Amino acid sequence: MDKFVIRGGSPLVGEVEIGGAKNAALAILTAAIMTDDYVLIENIPDVSDINVLLEAISGIGAATERIDRHSVRITGSTIGAVSVDYEYIKKIRASYYLLGALLGKYKHAEVPLPGGCNIGSRPIDQHLKGFRALGATVEIRHGVIVASAENLRGAHIYMDMVSVGATINIMMAAALANGNTIIENAAREPHVVDTANFLNSMGANIKGAGTDVIRIRGVEKLHKSEYMIVPDMIEAGTYMFAAAATRGDVLIKNVIPKHLEAMTAKLVEIGCEVEEFDDAVRVCAKGRLGRTHVKTLPYPGFPTDMQPQISVVLSLAQGTSIVTESIFENRFKYVDELACMGASIKVEGNTAIIDGIANLTGARLCAPDLRAGAALVIAGLAAEGVSIVDDIVYIERGYEDFDQKLRLLGAEIEKVSDEREIRKFRLRVG
Ligand code: UD1
């Protein structure tokens, strides 16, 4: 099993290039099968979640051709099955987008209940409610969601809570329904907007993405398109907080600064300098940072996918911070790992009370999920001495070349597969 071994204690300094947004790419690659024409998608991150999704898409017969590391050409004309294999689905949660895409295009979809990171119960009732409102019958049989309709018809749908996945899934199915759909209380995340823009580039008629009311006029069919995915705000945010935790100075390139505002605001509040350029941000942290309170919220609030990373920074800040997780109930599993490094964090329900300490010390850690795994790497980079982060398969689901990009910023981090390599690393770094 691969691990990262890290010698911490040095500031990250330099420039890092951000890739395409994983969560947008998952939705957009799935939506690409909704036309029988060729679709070219560019700026796809080369991470394992995407590669599993591409296998799932090929598994139903669509042709996927990698043009280069970050571009894929897809055609849905060869799809022979509307039933998706459990092998893929158990690995990635976003496979549920195949429900909306197949239901919209073929009016029938069979998709096993989704897997993904274990960060809470993660029901999909809002997705199913939306499909039913569009006129589909939806049943769960032997762990498989079976959705079908004679015809989908537009509907007025009020989401009971703000859900990124449900908003995108309903938007995809409604794009090919008869008549008009209105989604109220829609998610406003940049990847909702990116998916709507992509569907529109294929001939869909979607307005209002990025606000909480999305209006979709159904069209008969979609056509070919070439599309470039937006930059990944969570990858960018991860490097922003890595710069802060290590008291570094990092220029994060190829970003949309507007998407990063919630994170920028918190970094400024705790004492970082953040400079915004057209498509880059620079984060510079001098000295010990201050405390703050954070509550995760749907976009444009502070993202739940950045909660572990900010908690690492606050574990080293001066004073007591309170971090409230309001989206997923099981997202503090990394706290026990940070405790091994000396952090002083107490979790009560959905709140973590963090008493900042001056230094973390290196320890052997286990990544509990994707974002928490990245946060533990940040902790390792900031800590004194050597840390080992196990179970990095989670991290590789969402971060392309994480160790290489960090090395370019001066980090001492290596991917190793056994104890012998860890010993060699220890001897080398002294
Ligand atoms: C997406 C992101 C994930 C991010 C999350 C919140 C992808 C592939 N994943 O996940 O990285 O952490 O948004 O920004 O894009 N809920 C229900 N019923 C539903 C749907 C959701 O109760 O039918 C609840 C969830 O349990 C959660 C909240 O709504 O408490 C938000 O979930 P949602 O926005 O749907 O998250 P995902 O789309 O799964």
Short mmCIF file of C-alpha atoms and ligand atoms in Angstrom, two decimals:
data_model
loop_
_atom_site.label_atom_id
_atom_site.label_comp_id
_atom_site.label_asym_id
_atom_site.label_seq_id
_atom_site.Cartn_x
_atom_site.Cartn_y
_atom_site.Cartn_z
CA MET A 1 0.00 0.00 0.00
CA ASP A 2 1.44 3.38 -1.00
CA LYS A 3 2.04 6.04 1.63
CA PHE A 4 3.41 9.53 1.77
CA VAL A 5 6.42 10.10 3.95
CA ILE A 6 7.01 13.73 4.83
CA ARG A 7 9.69 15.67 6.65
CA GLY A 8 7.90 18.78 7.80
CA GLY A 9 8.90 22.11 9.20
CA SER A 10 9.83 24.06 6.06
CA PRO A 11 7.64 26.73 4.47
CA LEU A 12 6.17 26.01 1.04
CA VAL A 13 7.47 28.57 -1.43
CA GLY A 14 6.94 28.90 -5.17
CA GLU A 15 4.23 28.41 -7.77
CA VAL A 16 1.67 25.68 -8.29
CA GLU A 17 -0.61 25.07 -11.27
CA ILE A 18 -4.20 23.99 -10.52
CA GLY A 19 -5.96 21.39 -12.68
CA GLY A 20 -9.56 21.04 -13.80
CA ALA A 21 -12.30 20.61 -11.21
CA LYS A 22 -12.81 16.95 -10.35
CA ASN A 23 -16.41 17.42 -9.27
CA ALA A 24 -17.29 19.36 -12.43
CA ALA A 25 -15.52 16.80 -14.61
CA LEU A 26 -17.47 13.93 -13.03
CA ALA A 27 -20.77 15.58 -13.97
CA ILE A 28 -19.66 16.84 -17.37
CA LEU A 29 -18.14 13.54 -18.55
CA THR A 30 -21.39 11.84 -17.62
CA ALA A 31 -23.50 14.49 -19.38
CA ALA A 32 -21.34 13.97 -22.49
CA ILE A 33 -23.02 10.61 -23.13
CA MET A 34 -26.37 12.39 -23.57
CA THR A 35 -25.66 13.12 -27.24
CA ASP A 36 -24.84 10.63 -30.00
CA ASP A 37 -22.31 13.08 -31.45
CA TYR A 38 -18.65 13.36 -30.51
CA VAL A 39 -17.82 15.49 -27.48
CA LEU A 40 -14.33 16.67 -26.58
CA ILE A 41 -13.71 17.53 -22.95
CA GLU A 42 -10.49 19.28 -21.96
CA ASN A 43 -8.80 20.15 -18.65
CA ILE A 44 -9.89 16.88 -17.01
CA PRO A 45 -7.82 16.07 -13.92
CA ASP A 46 -5.96 12.76 -14.06
CA VAL A 47 -7.24 11.38 -10.75
CA SER A 48 -8.62 7.96 -9.90
CA ASP A 49 -12.28 9.05 -9.42
CA ILE A 50 -12.32 10.31 -13.01
CA ASN A 51 -10.63 7.20 -14.34
CA VAL A 52 -13.18 4.97 -12.61
CA LEU A 53 -16.03 7.04 -14.04
CA LEU A 54 -14.57 6.75 -17.55
CA GLU A 55 -14.45 2.96 -17.08
CA ALA A 56 -18.10 2.99 -15.99
CA ILE A 57 -19.00 5.03 -19.07
CA SER A 58 -17.10 2.60 -21.33
CA GLY A 59 -18.78 -0.24 -19.45
CA ILE A 60 -22.20 0.76 -20.83
CA GLY A 61 -20.79 0.89 -24.36
CA ALA A 62 -19.92 4.57 -24.84
CA ALA A 63 -16.64 5.16 -26.68
CA THR A 64 -14.06 7.06 -24.65
CA GLU A 65 -10.75 7.99 -26.21
CA ARG A 66 -8.01 9.77 -24.28
CA ILE A 67 -6.50 12.37 -26.59
CA ASP A 68 -3.88 13.34 -24.03
CA ARG A 69 -3.53 13.20 -20.24
CA HIS A 70 -6.22 15.84 -19.72
CA SER A 71 -8.52 15.49 -22.76
CA VAL A 72 -11.06 12.84 -23.58
CA ARG A 73 -13.30 12.37 -26.60
CA ILE A 74 -16.59 10.63 -25.85
CA THR A 75 -19.40 9.42 -28.01
CA GLY A 76 -22.60 8.06 -26.56
CA SER A 77 -23.90 6.69 -29.88
CA THR A 78 -22.55 3.22 -29.13
CA ILE A 79 -24.24 2.83 -25.73
CA GLY A 80 -25.74 -0.66 -25.58
CA ALA A 81 -26.93 -0.85 -21.97
CA VAL A 82 -28.67 1.42 -19.51
CA SER A 83 -27.64 -0.71 -16.59
CA VAL A 84 -24.42 0.25 -14.81
CA ASP A 85 -22.08 -2.28 -13.19
CA TYR A 86 -21.80 -2.30 -9.36
CA GLU A 87 -17.99 -2.63 -9.53
CA TYR A 88 -17.63 1.00 -10.65
CA ILE A 89 -20.44 2.44 -8.65
CA LYS A 90 -19.25 1.20 -5.28
CA LYS A 91 -16.03 3.14 -5.81
CA ILE A 92 -17.38 6.58 -6.72
CA ARG A 93 -20.38 8.39 -5.48
CA ALA A 94 -20.73 10.60 -8.55
CA SER A 95 -21.69 7.56 -10.59
CA TYR A 96 -25.23 8.54 -9.60
CA TYR A 97 -25.03 11.15 -12.37
CA LEU A 98 -25.51 8.25 -14.79
CA LEU A 99 -29.09 8.10 -13.49
CA GLY A 100 -29.95 11.60 -14.70
CA ALA A 101 -28.00 11.26 -17.95
CA LEU A 102 -29.42 7.86 -18.96
CA LEU A 103 -32.93 8.69 -17.79
CA GLY A 104 -32.88 11.93 -19.80
CA LYS A 105 -31.55 10.28 -22.94
CA TYR A 106 -33.12 6.81 -22.91
CA LYS A 107 -35.93 7.31 -20.35
CA HIS A 108 -34.58 4.31 -18.46
CA ALA A 109 -31.64 3.86 -16.10
CA GLU A 110 -30.46 1.17 -13.71
CA VAL A 111 -27.71 2.28 -11.37
CA PRO A 112 -26.61 0.61 -8.11
CA LEU A 113 -26.76 2.76 -5.00
CA PRO A 114 -23.60 4.88 -4.85
CA GLY A 115 -20.37 4.50 -2.82
CA GLY A 116 -17.84 7.31 -2.24
CA CYS A 117 -16.17 8.82 0.81
CA ASN A 118 -17.60 7.76 4.14
CA ILE A 119 -18.30 11.22 5.54
CA GLY A 120 -21.92 10.77 6.54
CA SER A 121 -25.11 8.96 5.61
CA ARG A 122 -25.43 10.79 2.26
CA PRO A 123 -29.00 9.94 1.18
CA ILE A 124 -30.13 10.57 -2.42
CA ASP A 125 -33.83 11.11 -1.75
CA GLN A 126 -33.76 14.57 -3.39
CA HIS A 127 -32.41 13.12 -6.64
CA LEU A 128 -35.19 10.52 -6.68
CA LYS A 129 -37.83 13.08 -5.72
CA GLY A 130 -36.75 15.18 -8.72
CA PHE A 131 -36.89 12.25 -11.16
CA ARG A 132 -40.36 11.32 -9.87
CA ALA A 133 -41.52 14.93 -10.31
CA LEU A 134 -40.39 14.68 -13.95
CA GLY A 135 -42.75 11.72 -14.36
CA ALA A 136 -40.37 8.79 -13.85
CA THR A 137 -41.15 5.80 -11.70
CA VAL A 138 -38.24 5.13 -9.39
CA GLU A 139 -37.79 1.93 -7.42
CA ILE A 140 -34.93 0.38 -5.50
CA ARG A 141 -34.57 -3.31 -6.33
CA HIS A 142 -31.81 -5.46 -4.84
CA GLY A 143 -29.62 -2.39 -4.19
CA VAL A 144 -30.18 -0.99 -7.69
CA ILE A 145 -32.06 2.24 -8.45
CA VAL A 146 -34.35 1.60 -11.41
CA ALA A 147 -35.81 4.75 -12.97
CA SER A 148 -37.98 4.75 -16.05
CA ALA A 149 -40.58 6.87 -17.83
CA GLU A 150 -42.65 6.78 -21.00
CA ASN A 151 -41.93 10.46 -21.33
CA LEU A 152 -40.28 12.94 -19.01
CA ARG A 153 -42.26 16.15 -18.53
CA GLY A 154 -41.05 19.42 -17.07
CA ALA A 155 -42.00 20.16 -13.46
CA HIS A 156 -41.68 22.72 -10.68
CA ILE A 157 -39.35 21.15 -8.12
CA TYR A 158 -38.53 22.57 -4.69
CA MET A 159 -35.43 20.99 -3.16
CA ASP A 160 -35.80 20.31 0.58
CA MET A 161 -32.11 21.05 1.09
CA VAL A 162 -29.36 22.47 -1.05
CA SER A 163 -27.78 19.50 -2.84
CA VAL A 164 -25.11 19.78 -5.51
CA GLY A 165 -25.63 16.23 -6.76
CA ALA A 166 -29.43 16.41 -6.88
CA THR A 167 -29.40 19.79 -8.63
CA ILE A 168 -27.05 18.49 -11.35
CA ASN A 169 -28.81 15.15 -11.73
CA ILE A 170 -32.26 16.73 -12.12
CA MET A 171 -30.85 19.36 -14.48
CA MET A 172 -29.46 16.63 -16.75
CA ALA A 173 -32.71 14.66 -16.92
CA ALA A 174 -34.81 17.83 -17.35
CA ALA A 175 -32.60 19.04 -20.23
CA LEU A 176 -34.23 16.36 -22.41
CA ALA A 177 -37.75 16.43 -20.86
CA ASN A 178 -40.85 17.82 -22.58
CA GLY A 179 -41.57 21.37 -21.41
CA ASN A 180 -40.19 23.58 -18.67
CA THR A 181 -38.62 22.65 -15.36
CA ILE A 182 -37.91 25.00 -12.48
CA ILE A 183 -35.54 23.86 -9.72
CA GLU A 184 -35.97 26.01 -6.61
CA ASN A 185 -33.46 26.08 -3.76
CA ALA A 186 -30.86 24.84 -6.26
CA ALA A 187 -27.17 24.50 -5.37
CA ARG A 188 -25.02 27.38 -6.64
CA GLU A 189 -21.60 25.70 -6.69
CA PRO A 190 -19.27 26.52 -9.61
CA HIS A 191 -19.55 22.93 -10.83
CA VAL A 192 -23.35 23.29 -11.11
CA VAL A 193 -22.71 26.32 -13.32
CA ASP A 194 -20.02 24.50 -15.30
CA THR A 195 -22.32 21.53 -15.96
CA ALA A 196 -25.14 23.86 -17.07
CA ASN A 197 -22.73 25.71 -19.38
CA PHE A 198 -21.60 22.41 -20.86
CA LEU A 199 -25.17 21.18 -21.39
CA ASN A 200 -25.98 24.53 -23.04
CA SER A 201 -22.94 24.12 -25.30
CA MET A 202 -24.59 20.87 -26.48
CA GLY A 203 -27.85 22.69 -27.23
CA ALA A 204 -29.67 22.51 -23.88
CA ASN A 205 -31.62 25.54 -22.68
CA ILE A 206 -30.73 26.14 -19.02
CA LYS A 207 -30.90 29.54 -17.35
CA GLY A 208 -30.14 30.70 -13.83
CA ALA A 209 -27.37 28.23 -12.89
CA GLY A 210 -25.36 29.93 -10.17
CA THR A 211 -28.54 31.30 -8.55
CA ASP A 212 -30.98 29.32 -6.42
CA VAL A 213 -33.60 29.12 -9.18
CA ILE A 214 -32.66 27.18 -12.32
CA ARG A 215 -35.02 27.21 -15.31
CA ILE A 216 -34.72 24.50 -17.92
CA ARG A 217 -36.61 24.42 -21.19
CA GLY A 218 -36.41 20.82 -22.41
CA VAL A 219 -35.01 20.21 -25.90
CA GLU A 220 -35.42 17.17 -28.15
CA LYS A 221 -31.77 16.27 -28.49
CA LEU A 222 -28.26 17.44 -27.73
CA HIS A 223 -25.40 17.84 -30.19
CA LYS A 224 -21.61 17.79 -30.36
CA SER A 225 -19.46 20.09 -28.30
CA GLU A 226 -15.93 20.95 -27.23
CA TYR A 227 -15.62 22.09 -23.66
CA MET A 228 -12.97 23.03 -21.11
CA ILE A 229 -13.58 22.26 -17.41
CA VAL A 230 -13.21 25.09 -14.84
CA PRO A 231 -10.26 25.08 -12.40
CA ASP A 232 -10.65 23.07 -9.20
CA MET A 233 -11.48 25.42 -6.32
CA ILE A 234 -10.87 22.71 -3.72
CA GLU A 235 -7.45 21.78 -5.08
CA ALA A 236 -6.63 25.51 -5.13
CA GLY A 237 -7.95 25.97 -1.58
CA THR A 238 -5.88 23.02 -0.38
CA TYR A 239 -2.66 24.70 -1.57
CA MET A 240 -3.80 28.03 -0.11
CA PHE A 241 -4.17 26.45 3.33
CA ALA A 242 -0.95 24.45 2.88
CA ALA A 243 0.85 27.76 2.32
CA ALA A 244 -0.79 29.17 5.47
CA ALA A 245 -0.03 26.12 7.66
CA THR A 246 3.65 26.08 6.69
CA ARG A 247 4.00 29.88 6.91
CA GLY A 248 4.92 29.88 3.26
CA ASP A 249 4.50 32.06 0.21
CA VAL A 250 2.77 30.36 -2.72
CA LEU A 251 1.39 31.64 -6.01
CA ILE A 252 -1.54 29.42 -6.98
CA LYS A 253 -2.03 29.66 -10.72
CA ASN A 254 -4.90 28.84 -13.08
CA VAL A 255 -7.72 29.59 -10.66
CA ILE A 256 -10.89 31.69 -10.69
CA PRO A 257 -10.30 33.94 -7.64
CA LYS A 258 -14.06 34.59 -7.28
CA HIS A 259 -14.60 30.87 -6.53
CA LEU A 260 -12.05 31.10 -3.70
CA GLU A 261 -13.54 34.08 -1.88
CA ALA A 262 -14.82 32.22 1.19
CA MET A 263 -11.36 30.75 1.71
CA THR A 264 -9.55 33.99 0.94
CA ALA A 265 -11.72 35.82 3.48
CA LYS A 266 -10.84 33.34 6.25
CA LEU A 267 -7.13 33.44 5.44
CA VAL A 268 -7.12 37.25 5.56
CA GLU A 269 -9.09 37.16 8.83
CA ILE A 270 -6.46 34.96 10.51
CA GLY A 271 -3.60 37.14 9.33
CA CYS A 272 -2.43 35.88 5.91
CA GLU A 273 -1.69 38.19 3.03
CA VAL A 274 -3.74 37.17 0.00
CA GLU A 275 -3.15 38.88 -3.33
CA GLU A 276 -5.61 38.28 -6.15
CA PHE A 277 -4.68 38.39 -9.82
CA ASP A 278 -6.84 37.67 -12.90
CA ASP A 279 -6.27 33.92 -12.77
CA ALA A 280 -4.02 33.40 -9.74
CA VAL A 281 -3.88 34.06 -6.01
CA ARG A 282 -0.82 34.45 -3.83
CA VAL A 283 -0.97 33.38 -0.20
CA CYS A 284 1.75 34.53 2.15
CA ALA A 285 1.82 33.79 5.87
CA LYS A 286 4.35 35.41 8.16
CA GLY A 287 4.50 34.37 11.78
CA ARG A 288 1.81 32.67 13.81
CA LEU A 289 -1.75 33.02 12.54
CA GLY A 290 -4.81 34.00 14.56
CA ARG A 291 -7.98 32.16 15.55
CA THR A 292 -11.40 32.26 13.92
CA HIS A 293 -14.77 30.54 13.81
CA VAL A 294 -15.91 28.73 10.66
CA LYS A 295 -19.17 27.10 9.65
CA THR A 296 -19.37 25.04 6.48
CA LEU A 297 -22.23 26.04 4.18
CA PRO A 298 -23.33 25.53 0.58
CA TYR A 299 -21.58 27.83 -1.93
CA PRO A 300 -20.80 30.73 -1.62
CA GLY A 301 -20.29 29.74 2.04
CA PHE A 302 -17.16 28.06 3.33
CA PRO A 303 -16.92 24.64 1.60
CA THR A 304 -17.25 21.44 3.60
CA ASP A 305 -14.50 20.02 1.38
CA MET A 306 -12.11 22.55 2.94
CA GLN A 307 -13.12 21.94 6.55
CA PRO A 308 -10.29 19.50 7.44
CA GLN A 309 -7.66 21.74 5.81
CA ILE A 310 -8.70 24.89 7.71
CA SER A 311 -8.85 22.87 10.94
CA VAL A 312 -5.19 21.93 10.50
CA VAL A 313 -4.27 25.59 10.09
CA LEU A 314 -6.34 26.54 13.15
CA SER A 315 -4.74 23.78 15.22
CA LEU A 316 -1.54 25.83 14.89
CA ALA A 317 -3.13 29.26 15.39
CA GLN A 318 -3.01 31.46 18.44
CA GLY A 319 -6.20 31.05 20.51
CA THR A 320 -9.35 28.97 20.38
CA SER A 321 -11.30 28.41 17.18
CA ILE A 322 -14.65 26.76 16.60
CA VAL A 323 -15.31 24.82 13.41
CA THR A 324 -18.92 23.80 12.74
CA GLU A 325 -19.68 21.20 10.08
CA SER A 326 -23.21 21.73 8.81
CA ILE A 327 -23.24 19.58 5.64
CA PHE A 328 -21.97 16.10 6.57
CA GLU A 329 -22.21 14.56 10.03
CA ASN A 330 -19.12 12.35 9.93
CA ARG A 331 -16.38 14.67 8.84
CA PHE A 332 -14.15 14.92 11.91
CA LYS A 333 -12.52 11.51 11.68
CA TYR A 334 -9.11 13.07 11.07
CA VAL A 335 -9.17 14.71 14.50
CA ASP A 336 -7.85 11.57 16.24
CA GLU A 337 -4.94 11.56 13.80
CA LEU A 338 -4.15 15.21 14.52
CA ALA A 339 -4.26 14.40 18.24
CA CYS A 340 -1.35 11.99 17.60
CA MET A 341 0.59 15.02 16.39
CA GLY A 342 -0.19 16.91 19.59
CA ALA A 343 -3.18 18.96 18.38
CA SER A 344 -5.72 19.95 20.99
CA ILE A 345 -9.16 19.47 19.43
CA LYS A 346 -12.40 18.44 21.10
CA VAL A 347 -15.33 17.33 18.97
CA GLU A 348 -18.86 17.81 20.29
CA GLY A 349 -21.52 16.78 17.80
CA ASN A 350 -20.93 18.72 14.61
CA THR A 351 -18.52 21.16 16.25
CA ALA A 352 -14.78 21.02 16.78
CA ILE A 353 -13.25 23.24 19.43
CA ILE A 354 -9.62 23.81 18.55
CA ASP A 355 -7.10 25.17 21.04
CA GLY A 356 -4.21 26.25 18.86
CA ILE A 357 -0.75 25.01 19.83
CA ALA A 358 2.66 26.31 18.75
CA ASN A 359 3.92 23.15 17.01
CA LEU A 360 2.67 19.82 15.72
CA THR A 361 5.04 16.87 15.80
CA GLY A 362 5.36 14.23 13.07
CA ALA A 363 3.48 10.95 13.56
CA ARG A 364 2.15 7.90 11.72
CA LEU A 365 -1.28 8.80 10.31
CA CYS A 366 -4.06 7.21 8.32
CA ALA A 367 -6.07 9.14 5.71
CA PRO A 368 -9.74 8.57 6.56
CA ASP A 369 -11.13 10.11 3.35
CA LEU A 370 -10.09 12.29 0.42
CA ARG A 371 -10.06 15.82 1.88
CA ALA A 372 -9.08 14.75 5.39
CA GLY A 373 -6.19 12.83 3.80
CA ALA A 374 -4.99 16.02 2.09
CA ALA A 375 -5.34 17.88 5.39
CA LEU A 376 -3.13 15.30 7.16
CA VAL A 377 -0.46 15.83 4.49
CA ILE A 378 -0.65 19.57 5.22
CA ALA A 379 -0.29 18.79 8.93
CA GLY A 380 2.75 16.64 8.14
CA LEU A 381 4.31 19.47 6.12
CA ALA A 382 3.80 21.89 8.99
CA ALA A 383 4.92 19.51 11.75
CA GLU A 384 8.38 19.03 13.20
CA GLY A 385 10.00 15.78 12.11
CA VAL A 386 8.78 12.91 9.97
CA SER A 387 5.15 11.94 9.34
CA ILE A 388 3.82 8.98 7.41
CA VAL A 389 0.36 9.17 5.86
CA ASP A 390 -1.13 5.76 5.06
CA ASP A 391 -4.10 4.94 2.81
CA ILE A 392 -3.24 7.58 0.24
CA VAL A 393 -5.55 5.92 -2.30
CA TYR A 394 -8.15 8.28 -0.87
CA ILE A 395 -6.01 11.31 -1.64
CA GLU A 396 -5.31 10.07 -5.17
CA ARG A 397 -9.05 10.05 -5.86
CA GLY A 398 -8.97 13.83 -6.09
CA TYR A 399 -5.44 15.29 -6.24
CA GLU A 400 -3.31 14.94 -9.36
CA ASP A 401 0.44 14.64 -8.70
CA PHE A 402 -0.03 15.85 -5.13
CA ASP A 403 3.47 14.90 -3.97
CA GLN A 404 5.14 16.20 -7.14
CA LYS A 405 3.38 19.57 -6.95
CA LEU A 406 4.33 19.87 -3.27
CA ARG A 407 7.95 18.98 -4.03
CA LEU A 408 8.03 21.83 -6.56
CA LEU A 409 7.11 24.08 -3.63
CA GLY A 410 10.09 22.78 -1.68
CA ALA A 411 8.30 20.11 0.37
CA GLU A 412 10.19 17.02 1.46
CA ILE A 413 7.58 14.42 0.59
CA GLU A 414 7.84 11.09 -1.14
CA LYS A 415 5.48 8.34 -2.18
CA VAL A 416 6.75 5.04 -0.80
CA SER A 417 5.37 1.55 -0.72
CA ASP A 418 7.16 -0.19 2.15
CA GLU A 419 8.99 0.21 5.45
CA ARG A 420 12.41 -0.13 3.77
CA GLU A 421 11.71 2.98 1.67
CA ILE A 422 10.55 4.84 4.77
CA ARG A 423 13.86 3.99 6.50
CA LYS A 424 15.79 5.20 3.45
CA PHE A 425 13.81 8.48 3.49
CA ARG A 426 14.56 8.94 7.21
CA LEU A 427 18.28 8.36 6.63
CA ARG A 428 18.32 10.79 3.71
CA VAL A 429 16.51 13.65 5.48
CA GLY A 430 18.44 13.11 8.72
C1 UD1 B 1 -20.91 17.13 -3.60
C2 UD1 B 1 -19.43 16.97 -3.81
C3 UD1 B 1 -18.73 16.83 -2.45
C4 UD1 B 1 -19.09 18.00 -1.55
C5 UD1 B 1 -20.61 18.18 -1.46
C6 UD1 B 1 -21.02 19.44 -0.71
C7 UD1 B 1 -19.31 15.82 -5.93
C8 UD1 B 1 -19.00 14.56 -6.65
N1 UD1 B 1 -19.20 15.78 -4.58
O1 UD1 B 1 -21.37 15.94 -2.97
O2 UD1 B 1 -17.32 16.82 -2.69
O3 UD1 B 1 -18.60 17.73 -0.25
O4 UD1 B 1 -21.16 18.27 -2.79
O5 UD1 B 1 -20.44 20.56 -1.30
O6 UD1 B 1 -19.59 16.84 -6.52
N2 UD1 B 1 -28.65 15.32 0.89
C9 UD1 B 1 -29.82 14.68 1.22
N3 UD1 B 1 -30.55 14.09 0.22
C10 UD1 B 1 -30.14 14.12 -1.08
C11 UD1 B 1 -28.93 14.77 -1.40
C12 UD1 B 1 -28.20 15.37 -0.39
O7 UD1 B 1 -30.21 14.63 2.38
O8 UD1 B 1 -30.85 13.56 -1.93
C13 UD1 B 1 -27.85 15.99 1.94
C14 UD1 B 1 -26.50 15.33 2.18
O9 UD1 B 1 -26.58 14.26 3.07
C15 UD1 B 1 -25.69 16.48 2.70
C16 UD1 B 1 -26.25 17.69 1.94
O10 UD1 B 1 -27.54 17.29 1.48
O11 UD1 B 1 -25.95 16.65 4.08
C17 UD1 B 1 -25.42 18.15 0.78
O12 UD1 B 1 -25.10 17.06 -0.08
P1 UD1 B 1 -24.82 17.24 -1.62
O13 UD1 B 1 -24.65 18.68 -1.96
O14 UD1 B 1 -25.82 16.46 -2.38
O15 UD1 B 1 -23.41 16.52 -1.76
P2 UD1 B 1 -22.93 15.61 -2.95
O16 UD1 B 1 -23.52 16.08 -4.24
O17 UD1 B 1 -23.05 14.19 -2.57
#
